[in-house]
Amino acid sequence: VDEYVNTSSAGSGCCAFYEQDWVHALAEDSFHPGGDALTRRTVAAMALPDAASVLDLGCGTGTTALMLARHFDYRITGLDLAVGNIERARERAGAASDRLEFVHTDVQQLPFADASFDGALAECVFSLMPDKAGALAEIRRVLKPGGRVGLTDMSIAGQLPGDLAEVVAPWTCLADALSPQGYHQCFVDAGFEVQTLANESDGLRQMIADIKRRLLMLGAGSLLSDEVAQAPALDLATLKHWLDRFRDEVNRGSIRYLRFQLRCS
Ligand SMILES: C[S@@+](CC[C@H](N)C(=O)[O-])C[C@H]1O[C@@H](n2cnc3c(N)ncnc32)[C@H](O)[C@@H]1O
């Protein structure tokens, strides 16, 4: 992990972290707390029309886009700045659906026409944007009038303790995360109506517990896959220590996972 601590802050540096096979294996290809259940809740609250065109911003290896293509009649465009993630997403999709495509691009410079999408989903990616106002202006530009955004992300209240800020923040989407009020102001300033703000931190606690469980199995040697064996000097005791510190801050309420439902006003 130390090898990646300094690759932040945000932007393309963090993409390299999320592109690695051992990170995919530990997270089981889903890089946001709450998993499919939270995605489904977020999408339901977007109240999209039938056959809606939907962007999955920072789609990672395509887990959410694939799930949406399987269960809904939407036309889905997943995009990500990490070329390795887009390649993996395309491989996973195969010929699964002709309503699904993956594009290698930056949320802050979208290669789409104005008013071309009904909705946009942003799971654990907006916090990573160095230029949040610029990213929101782009998202708003490509959405149709009244278009919906479902956004879930990490949030920090106040200052993180120094050890966490230095070691954990860069690889947990926290380095450039905002307070709940900070996000709210950003969205309003960008011309979005904030319809819902919900605390989804239970999903974060569950994700920490799941990663610890996988690490324990690794420690027992029962699940030592080729991918995880490539982890740079993976020190299980150190990882467990940071996961425990992280969970303590979630329990204290200084770190939260939030869901915002937005509408272009
Ligand atoms: C924490 S992962 C979340 C992935 C996916 N949304 C999920 O929930 O499984 C963050 C993703 O955002 C991508 N990313 C970071 N900055 C980006 C940017 N400026 N434009 C597009 N993708 C970006 C990373 O490459 C990574 O795949």
mmCIF file of N, CA and C in Angstrom, residues 123-250:
data_model
loop_
_atom_site.group_PDB
_atom_site.id
_atom_site.type_symbol
_atom_site.label_atom_id
_atom_site.label_comp_id
_atom_site.label_asym_id
_atom_site.label_seq_id
_atom_site.Cartn_x
_atom_site.Cartn_y
_atom_site.Cartn_z
ATOM 1 N N GLU A 123 -20.588 6.822 -8.703
ATOM 2 C CA GLU A 123 -20.387 6.060 -7.470
ATOM 3 C C GLU A 123 -18.916 6.123 -7.068
ATOM 4 N N CYS A 124 -18.660 6.808 -5.975
ATOM 5 C CA CYS A 124 -17.316 6.872 -5.395
ATOM 6 C C CYS A 124 -16.310 7.422 -6.405
ATOM 7 N N VAL A 125 -16.692 8.430 -7.154
ATOM 8 C CA VAL A 125 -15.770 9.013 -8.136
ATOM 9 C C VAL A 125 -15.721 10.534 -8.048
ATOM 10 N N PHE A 126 -16.836 11.183 -7.688
ATOM 11 C CA PHE A 126 -16.851 12.645 -7.693
ATOM 12 C C PHE A 126 -15.816 13.209 -6.699
ATOM 13 N N SER A 127 -15.652 12.522 -5.561
ATOM 14 C CA SER A 127 -14.689 12.993 -4.558
ATOM 15 C C SER A 127 -13.281 13.066 -5.140
ATOM 16 N N LEU A 128 -13.005 12.278 -6.174
ATOM 17 C CA LEU A 128 -11.657 12.223 -6.738
ATOM 18 C C LEU A 128 -11.365 13.382 -7.687
ATOM 19 N N MET A 129 -12.404 14.125 -8.086
ATOM 20 C CA MET A 129 -12.210 15.176 -9.092
ATOM 21 C C MET A 129 -11.412 16.341 -8.518
ATOM 22 N N PRO A 130 -10.283 16.673 -9.120
ATOM 23 C CA PRO A 130 -9.556 17.866 -8.654
ATOM 24 C C PRO A 130 -10.357 19.133 -8.945
ATOM 25 N N ASP A 131 -11.071 19.154 -10.085
ATOM 26 C CA ASP A 131 -11.858 20.335 -10.458
ATOM 27 C C ASP A 131 -13.345 19.972 -10.369
ATOM 28 N N LYS A 132 -13.902 20.087 -9.163
ATOM 29 C CA LYS A 132 -15.276 19.614 -8.955
ATOM 30 C C LYS A 132 -16.288 20.487 -9.700
ATOM 31 N N ALA A 133 -16.062 21.793 -9.699
ATOM 32 C CA ALA A 133 -17.003 22.682 -10.402
ATOM 33 C C ALA A 133 -16.970 22.383 -11.898
ATOM 34 N N GLY A 134 -15.783 22.155 -12.444
ATOM 35 C CA GLY A 134 -15.646 21.844 -13.872
ATOM 36 C C GLY A 134 -16.334 20.527 -14.216
ATOM 37 N N ALA A 135 -16.161 19.522 -13.342
ATOM 38 C CA ALA A 135 -16.792 18.214 -13.589
ATOM 39 C C ALA A 135 -18.309 18.357 -13.578
ATOM 40 N N LEU A 136 -18.842 19.123 -12.611
ATOM 41 C CA LEU A 136 -20.302 19.285 -12.530
ATOM 42 C C LEU A 136 -20.847 20.047 -13.743
ATOM 43 N N ALA A 137 -20.065 21.024 -14.218
ATOM 44 C CA ALA A 137 -20.516 21.786 -15.402
ATOM 45 C C ALA A 137 -20.606 20.840 -16.607
ATOM 46 N N GLU A 138 -19.638 19.927 -16.732
ATOM 47 C CA GLU A 138 -19.662 18.955 -17.833
ATOM 48 C C GLU A 138 -20.855 18.010 -17.705
ATOM 49 N N ILE A 139 -21.076 17.510 -16.487
ATOM 50 C CA ILE A 139 -22.193 16.575 -16.272
ATOM 51 C C ILE A 139 -23.506 17.269 -16.614
ATOM 52 N N ARG A 140 -23.637 18.499 -16.161
ATOM 53 C CA ARG A 140 -24.881 19.256 -16.410
ATOM 54 C C ARG A 140 -25.062 19.514 -17.907
ATOM 55 N N ARG A 141 -23.960 19.801 -18.573
ATOM 56 C CA ARG A 141 -24.026 20.088 -20.021
ATOM 57 C C ARG A 141 -24.581 18.898 -20.799
ATOM 58 N N VAL A 142 -24.141 17.663 -20.454
ATOM 59 C CA VAL A 142 -24.555 16.507 -21.265
ATOM 60 C C VAL A 142 -25.917 15.949 -20.837
ATOM 61 N N LEU A 143 -26.454 16.443 -19.704
ATOM 62 C CA LEU A 143 -27.786 15.978 -19.270
ATOM 63 C C LEU A 143 -28.884 16.813 -19.932
ATOM 64 N N LYS A 144 -30.014 16.140 -20.167
ATOM 65 C CA LYS A 144 -31.175 16.854 -20.700
ATOM 66 C C LYS A 144 -31.775 17.735 -19.604
ATOM 67 N N PRO A 145 -32.563 18.749 -19.952
ATOM 68 C CA PRO A 145 -33.231 19.556 -18.917
ATOM 69 C C PRO A 145 -34.019 18.631 -17.986
ATOM 70 N N GLY A 146 -33.895 18.853 -16.692
ATOM 71 C CA GLY A 146 -34.594 17.989 -15.725
ATOM 72 C C GLY A 146 -33.880 16.656 -15.500
ATOM 73 N N GLY A 147 -32.702 16.480 -16.120
ATOM 74 C CA GLY A 147 -31.947 15.228 -15.977
ATOM 75 C C GLY A 147 -31.572 14.954 -14.524
ATOM 76 N N ARG A 148 -31.370 13.663 -14.217
ATOM 77 C CA ARG A 148 -31.147 13.262 -12.825
ATOM 78 C C ARG A 148 -29.720 12.756 -12.619
ATOM 79 N N VAL A 149 -29.210 13.008 -11.422
ATOM 80 C CA VAL A 149 -27.913 12.456 -11.025
ATOM 81 C C VAL A 149 -28.100 11.677 -9.737
ATOM 82 N N GLY A 150 -27.550 10.467 -9.700
ATOM 83 C CA GLY A 150 -27.475 9.695 -8.461
ATOM 84 C C GLY A 150 -26.007 9.610 -8.098
ATOM 85 N N LEU A 151 -25.651 10.174 -6.955
ATOM 86 C CA LEU A 151 -24.230 10.287 -6.618
ATOM 87 C C LEU A 151 -24.004 9.745 -5.204
ATOM 88 N N THR A 152 -23.110 8.769 -5.070
ATOM 89 C CA THR A 152 -22.751 8.294 -3.730
ATOM 90 C C THR A 152 -21.254 8.496 -3.558
ATOM 91 N N ASP A 153 -20.850 8.922 -2.351
ATOM 92 C CA ASP A 153 -19.420 9.219 -2.190
ATOM 93 C C ASP A 153 -19.002 9.349 -0.725
ATOM 94 N N MET A 154 -17.681 9.327 -0.556
ATOM 95 C CA MET A 154 -17.080 9.509 0.759
ATOM 96 C C MET A 154 -17.186 10.980 1.168
ATOM 97 N N SER A 155 -17.319 11.192 2.477
ATOM 98 C CA SER A 155 -17.393 12.563 2.982
ATOM 99 C C SER A 155 -16.626 12.636 4.309
ATOM 100 N N ILE A 156 -16.014 13.772 4.539
ATOM 101 C CA ILE A 156 -15.267 13.964 5.792
ATOM 102 C C ILE A 156 -15.858 15.144 6.543
ATOM 103 N N ALA A 157 -16.110 14.950 7.848
ATOM 104 C CA ALA A 157 -16.545 16.078 8.688
ATOM 105 C C ALA A 157 -15.323 16.570 9.442
ATOM 106 N N GLY A 158 -14.945 17.798 9.247
ATOM 107 C CA GLY A 158 -13.785 18.351 9.946
ATOM 108 C C GLY A 158 -12.486 17.792 9.409
ATOM 109 N N GLN A 159 -11.476 17.780 10.284
ATOM 110 C CA GLN A 159 -10.138 17.339 9.895
ATOM 111 C C GLN A 159 -9.960 15.860 10.186
ATOM 112 N N LEU A 160 -9.360 15.114 9.262
ATOM 113 C CA LEU A 160 -9.011 13.721 9.565
ATOM 114 C C LEU A 160 -7.802 13.710 10.492
ATOM 115 N N PRO A 161 -7.732 12.735 11.422
ATOM 116 C CA PRO A 161 -6.499 12.604 12.204
ATOM 117 C C PRO A 161 -5.309 12.449 11.254
ATOM 118 N N GLY A 162 -4.150 13.001 11.659
ATOM 119 C CA GLY A 162 -2.979 13.084 10.782
ATOM 120 C C GLY A 162 -2.578 11.759 10.163
ATOM 121 N N ASP A 163 -2.573 10.661 10.969
ATOM 122 C CA ASP A 163 -2.106 9.383 10.421
ATOM 123 C C ASP A 163 -3.014 8.922 9.274
ATOM 124 N N LEU A 164 -4.316 9.094 9.449
ATOM 125 C CA LEU A 164 -5.250 8.669 8.394
ATOM 126 C C LEU A 164 -5.112 9.561 7.161
ATOM 127 N N ALA A 165 -4.971 10.862 7.404
ATOM 128 C CA ALA A 165 -4.861 11.802 6.278
ATOM 129 C C ALA A 165 -3.661 11.437 5.421
ATOM 130 N N GLU A 166 -2.586 11.016 6.065
ATOM 131 C CA GLU A 166 -1.352 10.750 5.326
ATOM 132 C C GLU A 166 -1.388 9.405 4.601
ATOM 133 N N VAL A 167 -1.884 8.379 5.295
ATOM 134 C CA VAL A 167 -1.746 7.017 4.765
ATOM 135 C C VAL A 167 -3.016 6.507 4.073
ATOM 136 N N VAL A 168 -4.163 6.756 4.688
ATOM 137 C CA VAL A 168 -5.380 6.099 4.212
ATOM 138 C C VAL A 168 -6.126 6.935 3.167
ATOM 139 N N ALA A 169 -6.132 8.251 3.368
ATOM 140 C CA ALA A 169 -6.952 9.111 2.512
ATOM 141 C C ALA A 169 -6.681 8.926 1.017
ATOM 142 N N PRO A 170 -5.413 8.844 0.594
ATOM 143 C CA PRO A 170 -5.164 8.795 -0.847
ATOM 144 C C PRO A 170 -5.736 7.573 -1.550
ATOM 145 N N TRP A 171 -5.865 6.432 -0.879
ATOM 146 C CA TRP A 171 -6.381 5.256 -1.608
ATOM 147 C C TRP A 171 -7.790 4.875 -1.185
ATOM 148 N N THR A 172 -8.494 5.799 -0.506
ATOM 149 C CA THR A 172 -9.875 5.499 -0.129
ATOM 150 C C THR A 172 -10.831 6.603 -0.566
ATOM 151 N N CYS A 173 -10.479 7.329 -1.598
ATOM 152 C CA CYS A 173 -11.341 8.413 -2.115
ATOM 153 C C CYS A 173 -11.525 9.534 -1.101
ATOM 154 N N LEU A 174 -10.665 9.625 -0.094
ATOM 155 C CA LEU A 174 -10.858 10.651 0.929
ATOM 156 C C LEU A 174 -9.984 11.882 0.733
ATOM 157 N N ALA A 175 -8.952 11.748 -0.116
ATOM 158 C CA ALA A 175 -7.964 12.823 -0.206
ATOM 159 C C ALA A 175 -8.609 14.154 -0.568
ATOM 160 N N ASP A 176 -9.573 14.122 -1.478
ATOM 161 C CA ASP A 176 -10.222 15.364 -1.906
ATOM 162 C C ASP A 176 -11.717 15.353 -1.608
ATOM 163 N N ALA A 177 -12.120 14.495 -0.634
ATOM 164 C CA ALA A 177 -13.545 14.429 -0.267
ATOM 165 C C ALA A 177 -13.947 15.706 0.471
ATOM 166 N N LEU A 178 -15.241 16.044 0.400
ATOM 167 C CA LEU A 178 -15.752 17.261 1.042
ATOM 168 C C LEU A 178 -16.646 16.901 2.223
ATOM 169 N N SER A 179 -17.002 17.899 2.995
ATOM 170 C CA SER A 179 -18.005 17.723 4.055
ATOM 171 C C SER A 179 -19.378 17.630 3.391
ATOM 172 N N PRO A 180 -20.402 17.145 4.117
ATOM 173 C CA PRO A 180 -21.755 17.114 3.524
ATOM 174 C C PRO A 180 -22.176 18.501 3.033
ATOM 175 N N GLN A 181 -21.889 19.514 3.822
ATOM 176 C CA GLN A 181 -22.270 20.891 3.433
ATOM 177 C C GLN A 181 -21.477 21.344 2.213
ATOM 178 N N GLY A 182 -20.212 20.929 2.151
ATOM 179 C CA GLY A 182 -19.351 21.288 1.020
ATOM 180 C C GLY A 182 -19.905 20.738 -0.287
ATOM 181 N N TYR A 183 -20.308 19.459 -0.254
ATOM 182 C CA TYR A 183 -20.899 18.870 -1.467
ATOM 183 C C TYR A 183 -22.182 19.614 -1.846
ATOM 184 N N HIS A 184 -23.031 19.839 -0.842
ATOM 185 C CA HIS A 184 -24.330 20.471 -1.086
ATOM 186 C C HIS A 184 -24.131 21.814 -1.803
ATOM 187 N N GLN A 185 -23.187 22.594 -1.287
ATOM 188 C CA GLN A 185 -22.935 23.918 -1.871
ATOM 189 C C GLN A 185 -22.450 23.796 -3.317
ATOM 190 N N CYS A 186 -21.549 22.829 -3.545
ATOM 191 C CA CYS A 186 -21.030 22.587 -4.909
ATOM 192 C C CYS A 186 -22.169 22.309 -5.889
ATOM 193 N N PHE A 187 -23.109 21.444 -5.455
ATOM 194 C CA PHE A 187 -24.201 21.042 -6.357
ATOM 195 C C PHE A 187 -25.120 22.225 -6.645
ATOM 196 N N VAL A 188 -25.446 22.974 -5.596
ATOM 197 C CA VAL A 188 -26.338 24.132 -5.775
ATOM 198 C C VAL A 188 -25.663 25.165 -6.681
ATOM 199 N N ASP A 189 -24.377 25.421 -6.426
ATOM 200 C CA ASP A 189 -23.646 26.403 -7.247
ATOM 201 C C ASP A 189 -23.618 25.995 -8.718
ATOM 202 N N ALA A 190 -23.627 24.667 -8.969
ATOM 203 C CA ALA A 190 -23.545 24.183 -10.351
ATOM 204 C C ALA A 190 -24.921 24.117 -11.018
ATOM 205 N N GLY A 191 -25.973 24.488 -10.291
ATOM 206 C CA GLY A 191 -27.308 24.529 -10.897
ATOM 207 C C GLY A 191 -28.103 23.250 -10.720
ATOM 208 N N PHE A 192 -27.775 22.470 -9.688
ATOM 209 C CA PHE A 192 -28.560 21.262 -9.403
ATOM 210 C C PHE A 192 -29.458 21.500 -8.192
ATOM 211 N N GLU A 193 -30.625 20.912 -8.253
ATOM 212 C CA GLU A 193 -31.510 20.887 -7.084
ATOM 213 C C GLU A 193 -31.172 19.615 -6.302
ATOM 214 N N VAL A 194 -30.901 19.757 -4.993
ATOM 215 C CA VAL A 194 -30.586 18.577 -4.170
ATOM 216 C C VAL A 194 -31.903 18.026 -3.636
ATOM 217 N N GLN A 195 -32.313 16.870 -4.172
ATOM 218 C CA GLN A 195 -33.603 16.298 -3.767
ATOM 219 C C GLN A 195 -33.477 15.442 -2.516
ATOM 220 N N THR A 196 -32.344 14.758 -2.377
ATOM 221 C CA THR A 196 -32.141 13.854 -1.232
ATOM 222 C C THR A 196 -30.682 13.881 -0.814
ATOM 223 N N LEU A 197 -30.465 13.856 0.502
ATOM 224 C CA LEU A 197 -29.127 13.613 1.053
ATOM 225 C C LEU A 197 -29.314 12.545 2.122
ATOM 226 N N ALA A 198 -28.708 11.371 1.912
ATOM 227 C CA ALA A 198 -28.900 10.267 2.861
ATOM 228 C C ALA A 198 -27.551 9.741 3.338
ATOM 229 N N ASN A 199 -27.506 9.322 4.599
ATOM 230 C CA ASN A 199 -26.292 8.730 5.162
ATOM 231 C C ASN A 199 -26.311 7.228 4.868
ATOM 232 N N GLU A 200 -25.327 6.754 4.110
ATOM 233 C CA GLU A 200 -25.270 5.332 3.715
ATOM 234 C C GLU A 200 -24.047 4.662 4.337
ATOM 235 N N SER A 201 -23.644 5.122 5.533
ATOM 236 C CA SER A 201 -22.390 4.639 6.124
ATOM 237 C C SER A 201 -22.432 3.169 6.543
ATOM 238 N N ASP A 202 -23.631 2.589 6.695
ATOM 239 C CA ASP A 202 -23.686 1.147 7.000
ATOM 240 C C ASP A 202 -23.006 0.349 5.892
ATOM 241 N N GLY A 203 -23.174 0.797 4.661
ATOM 242 C CA GLY A 203 -22.532 0.124 3.526
ATOM 243 C C GLY A 203 -21.016 0.199 3.617
ATOM 244 N N LEU A 204 -20.536 1.301 4.170
ATOM 245 C CA LEU A 204 -19.084 1.477 4.342
ATOM 246 C C LEU A 204 -18.554 0.515 5.411
ATOM 247 N N ARG A 205 -19.295 0.407 6.514
ATOM 248 C CA ARG A 205 -18.885 -0.546 7.574
ATOM 249 C C ARG A 205 -18.860 -1.966 7.024
ATOM 250 N N GLN A 206 -19.877 -2.293 6.225
ATOM 251 C CA GLN A 206 -19.946 -3.644 5.653
ATOM 252 C C GLN A 206 -18.772 -3.896 4.702
ATOM 253 N N MET A 207 -18.422 -2.866 3.911
ATOM 254 C CA MET A 207 -17.313 -3.031 2.961
ATOM 255 C C MET A 207 -15.999 -3.267 3.718
ATOM 256 N N ILE A 208 -15.791 -2.532 4.798
ATOM 257 C CA ILE A 208 -14.569 -2.719 5.597
ATOM 258 C C ILE A 208 -14.544 -4.145 6.153
ATOM 259 N N ALA A 209 -15.692 -4.604 6.673
ATOM 260 C CA ALA A 209 -15.765 -5.963 7.229
ATOM 261 C C ALA A 209 -15.493 -7.006 6.134
ATOM 262 N N ASP A 210 -16.026 -6.770 4.926
ATOM 263 C CA ASP A 210 -15.824 -7.727 3.829
ATOM 264 C C ASP A 210 -14.348 -7.806 3.442
ATOM 265 N N ILE A 211 -13.701 -6.637 3.353
ATOM 266 C CA ILE A 211 -12.277 -6.637 2.972
ATOM 267 C C ILE A 211 -11.454 -7.340 4.060
ATOM 268 N N LYS A 212 -11.806 -7.090 5.331
ATOM 269 C CA LYS A 212 -11.071 -7.762 6.418
ATOM 270 C C LYS A 212 -11.255 -9.279 6.333
ATOM 271 N N ARG A 213 -12.459 -9.694 6.011
ATOM 272 C CA ARG A 213 -12.730 -11.140 5.905
ATOM 273 C C ARG A 213 -11.874 -11.751 4.778
ATOM 274 N N ARG A 214 -11.792 -11.032 3.647
ATOM 275 C CA ARG A 214 -10.979 -11.564 2.536
ATOM 276 C C ARG A 214 -9.506 -11.597 2.920
ATOM 277 N N LEU A 215 -9.056 -10.569 3.662
ATOM 278 C CA LEU A 215 -7.659 -10.552 4.102
ATOM 279 C C LEU A 215 -7.373 -11.712 5.055
ATOM 280 N N LEU A 216 -8.348 -11.994 5.933
ATOM 281 C CA LEU A 216 -8.171 -13.113 6.875
ATOM 282 C C LEU A 216 -8.023 -14.427 6.121
ATOM 283 N N MET A 217 -8.847 -14.579 5.095
ATOM 284 C CA MET A 217 -8.776 -15.820 4.308
ATOM 285 C C MET A 217 -7.432 -15.906 3.603
ATOM 286 N N LEU A 218 -6.967 -14.729 3.127
ATOM 287 C CA LEU A 218 -5.650 -14.698 2.500
ATOM 288 C C LEU A 218 -4.575 -15.138 3.484
ATOM 289 N N GLY A 219 -4.693 -14.586 4.708
ATOM 290 C CA GLY A 219 -3.711 -14.908 5.745
ATOM 291 C C GLY A 219 -3.676 -16.397 6.007
ATOM 292 N N ALA A 220 -4.837 -17.031 5.934
ATOM 293 C CA ALA A 220 -4.901 -18.473 6.172
ATOM 294 C C ALA A 220 -4.403 -19.233 4.938
ATOM 295 N N GLY A 221 -4.122 -18.496 3.886
ATOM 296 C CA GLY A 221 -3.542 -19.119 2.694
ATOM 297 C C GLY A 221 -4.551 -19.877 1.850
ATOM 298 N N SER A 222 -5.846 -19.779 2.211
ATOM 299 C CA SER A 222 -6.816 -20.605 1.496
ATOM 300 C C SER A 222 -7.281 -19.966 0.191
ATOM 301 N N LEU A 223 -7.018 -18.678 0.026
ATOM 302 C CA LEU A 223 -7.545 -17.998 -1.160
ATOM 303 C C LEU A 223 -6.456 -17.252 -1.920
ATOM 304 N N LEU A 224 -5.245 -17.739 -1.862
ATOM 305 C CA LEU A 224 -4.138 -16.977 -2.427
ATOM 306 C C LEU A 224 -4.168 -17.056 -3.950
ATOM 307 N N SER A 225 -4.924 -16.157 -4.535
ATOM 308 C CA SER A 225 -5.049 -16.162 -5.993
ATOM 309 C C SER A 225 -3.801 -15.531 -6.605
ATOM 310 N N ASP A 226 -3.590 -15.771 -7.881
ATOM 311 C CA ASP A 226 -2.441 -15.177 -8.570
ATOM 312 C C ASP A 226 -2.478 -13.658 -8.483
ATOM 313 N N GLU A 227 -3.705 -13.092 -8.653
ATOM 314 C CA GLU A 227 -3.820 -11.630 -8.656
ATOM 315 C C GLU A 227 -3.344 -11.035 -7.340
ATOM 316 N N VAL A 228 -3.829 -11.608 -6.225
ATOM 317 C CA VAL A 228 -3.509 -11.012 -4.935
ATOM 318 C C VAL A 228 -2.040 -11.245 -4.600
ATOM 319 N N ALA A 229 -1.467 -12.324 -5.117
ATOM 320 C CA ALA A 229 -0.058 -12.585 -4.867
ATOM 321 C C ALA A 229 0.827 -11.486 -5.465
ATOM 322 N N GLN A 230 0.270 -10.731 -6.449
ATOM 323 C CA GLN A 230 1.064 -9.654 -7.069
ATOM 324 C C GLN A 230 1.037 -8.361 -6.254
ATOM 325 N N ALA A 231 0.294 -8.335 -5.165
ATOM 326 C CA ALA A 231 0.188 -7.103 -4.382
ATOM 327 C C ALA A 231 1.572 -6.677 -3.920
ATOM 328 N N PRO A 232 1.856 -5.355 -4.005
ATOM 329 C CA PRO A 232 3.176 -4.890 -3.617
ATOM 330 C C PRO A 232 3.351 -5.022 -2.109
ATOM 331 N N ALA A 233 4.221 -5.910 -1.697
ATOM 332 C CA ALA A 233 4.562 -6.084 -0.283
ATOM 333 C C ALA A 233 3.317 -6.039 0.597
ATOM 334 N N LEU A 234 2.322 -6.839 0.246
ATOM 335 C CA LEU A 234 1.059 -6.813 0.981
ATOM 336 C C LEU A 234 1.280 -7.315 2.410
ATOM 337 N N ASP A 235 1.210 -6.390 3.345
ATOM 338 C CA ASP A 235 1.458 -6.740 4.736
ATOM 339 C C ASP A 235 0.089 -6.772 5.422
ATOM 340 N N LEU A 236 -0.385 -7.965 5.708
ATOM 341 C CA LEU A 236 -1.763 -8.121 6.184
ATOM 342 C C LEU A 236 -1.990 -7.418 7.514
ATOM 343 N N ALA A 237 -1.001 -7.497 8.427
ATOM 344 C CA ALA A 237 -1.183 -6.876 9.742
ATOM 345 C C ALA A 237 -1.320 -5.358 9.598
ATOM 346 N N THR A 238 -0.508 -4.785 8.699
ATOM 347 C CA THR A 238 -0.574 -3.324 8.505
ATOM 348 C C THR A 238 -1.909 -2.931 7.890
ATOM 349 N N LEU A 239 -2.329 -3.698 6.895
ATOM 350 C CA LEU A 239 -3.619 -3.397 6.269
ATOM 351 C C LEU A 239 -4.757 -3.478 7.282
ATOM 352 N N LYS A 240 -4.706 -4.507 8.125
ATOM 353 C CA LYS A 240 -5.762 -4.680 9.127
ATOM 354 C C LYS A 240 -5.759 -3.486 10.089
ATOM 355 N N HIS A 241 -4.562 -3.036 10.463
ATOM 356 C CA HIS A 241 -4.472 -1.880 11.354
ATOM 357 C C HIS A 241 -5.178 -0.660 10.738
ATOM 358 N N TRP A 242 -4.890 -0.378 9.456
ATOM 359 C CA TRP A 242 -5.485 0.803 8.824
ATOM 360 C C TRP A 242 -6.980 0.641 8.628
ATOM 361 N N LEU A 243 -7.419 -0.582 8.340
ATOM 362 C CA LEU A 243 -8.871 -0.815 8.203
ATOM 363 C C LEU A 243 -9.582 -0.565 9.528
ATOM 364 N N ASP A 244 -8.942 -0.980 10.643
ATOM 365 C CA ASP A 244 -9.540 -0.755 11.965
ATOM 366 C C ASP A 244 -9.587 0.734 12.308
ATOM 367 N N ARG A 245 -8.512 1.442 11.976
ATOM 368 C CA ARG A 245 -8.484 2.893 12.236
ATOM 369 C C ARG A 245 -9.591 3.582 11.424
ATOM 370 N N PHE A 246 -9.713 3.150 10.184
ATOM 371 C CA PHE A 246 -10.717 3.713 9.274
ATOM 372 C C PHE A 246 -12.122 3.458 9.833
ATOM 373 N N ARG A 247 -12.381 2.205 10.259
ATOM 374 C CA ARG A 247 -13.711 1.848 10.793
ATOM 375 C C ARG A 247 -14.016 2.665 12.057
ATOM 376 N N ASP A 248 -12.983 2.893 12.906
ATOM 377 C CA ASP A 248 -13.209 3.689 14.123
ATOM 378 C C ASP A 248 -13.697 5.092 13.765
ATOM 379 N N GLU A 249 -13.098 5.675 12.721
ATOM 380 C CA GLU A 249 -13.505 7.035 12.321
ATOM 381 C C GLU A 249 -14.916 7.030 11.733
ATOM 382 N N VAL A 250 -15.260 5.947 11.035
ATOM 383 C CA VAL A 250 -16.642 5.840 10.516
ATOM 384 C C VAL A 250 -17.599 5.785 11.708
#
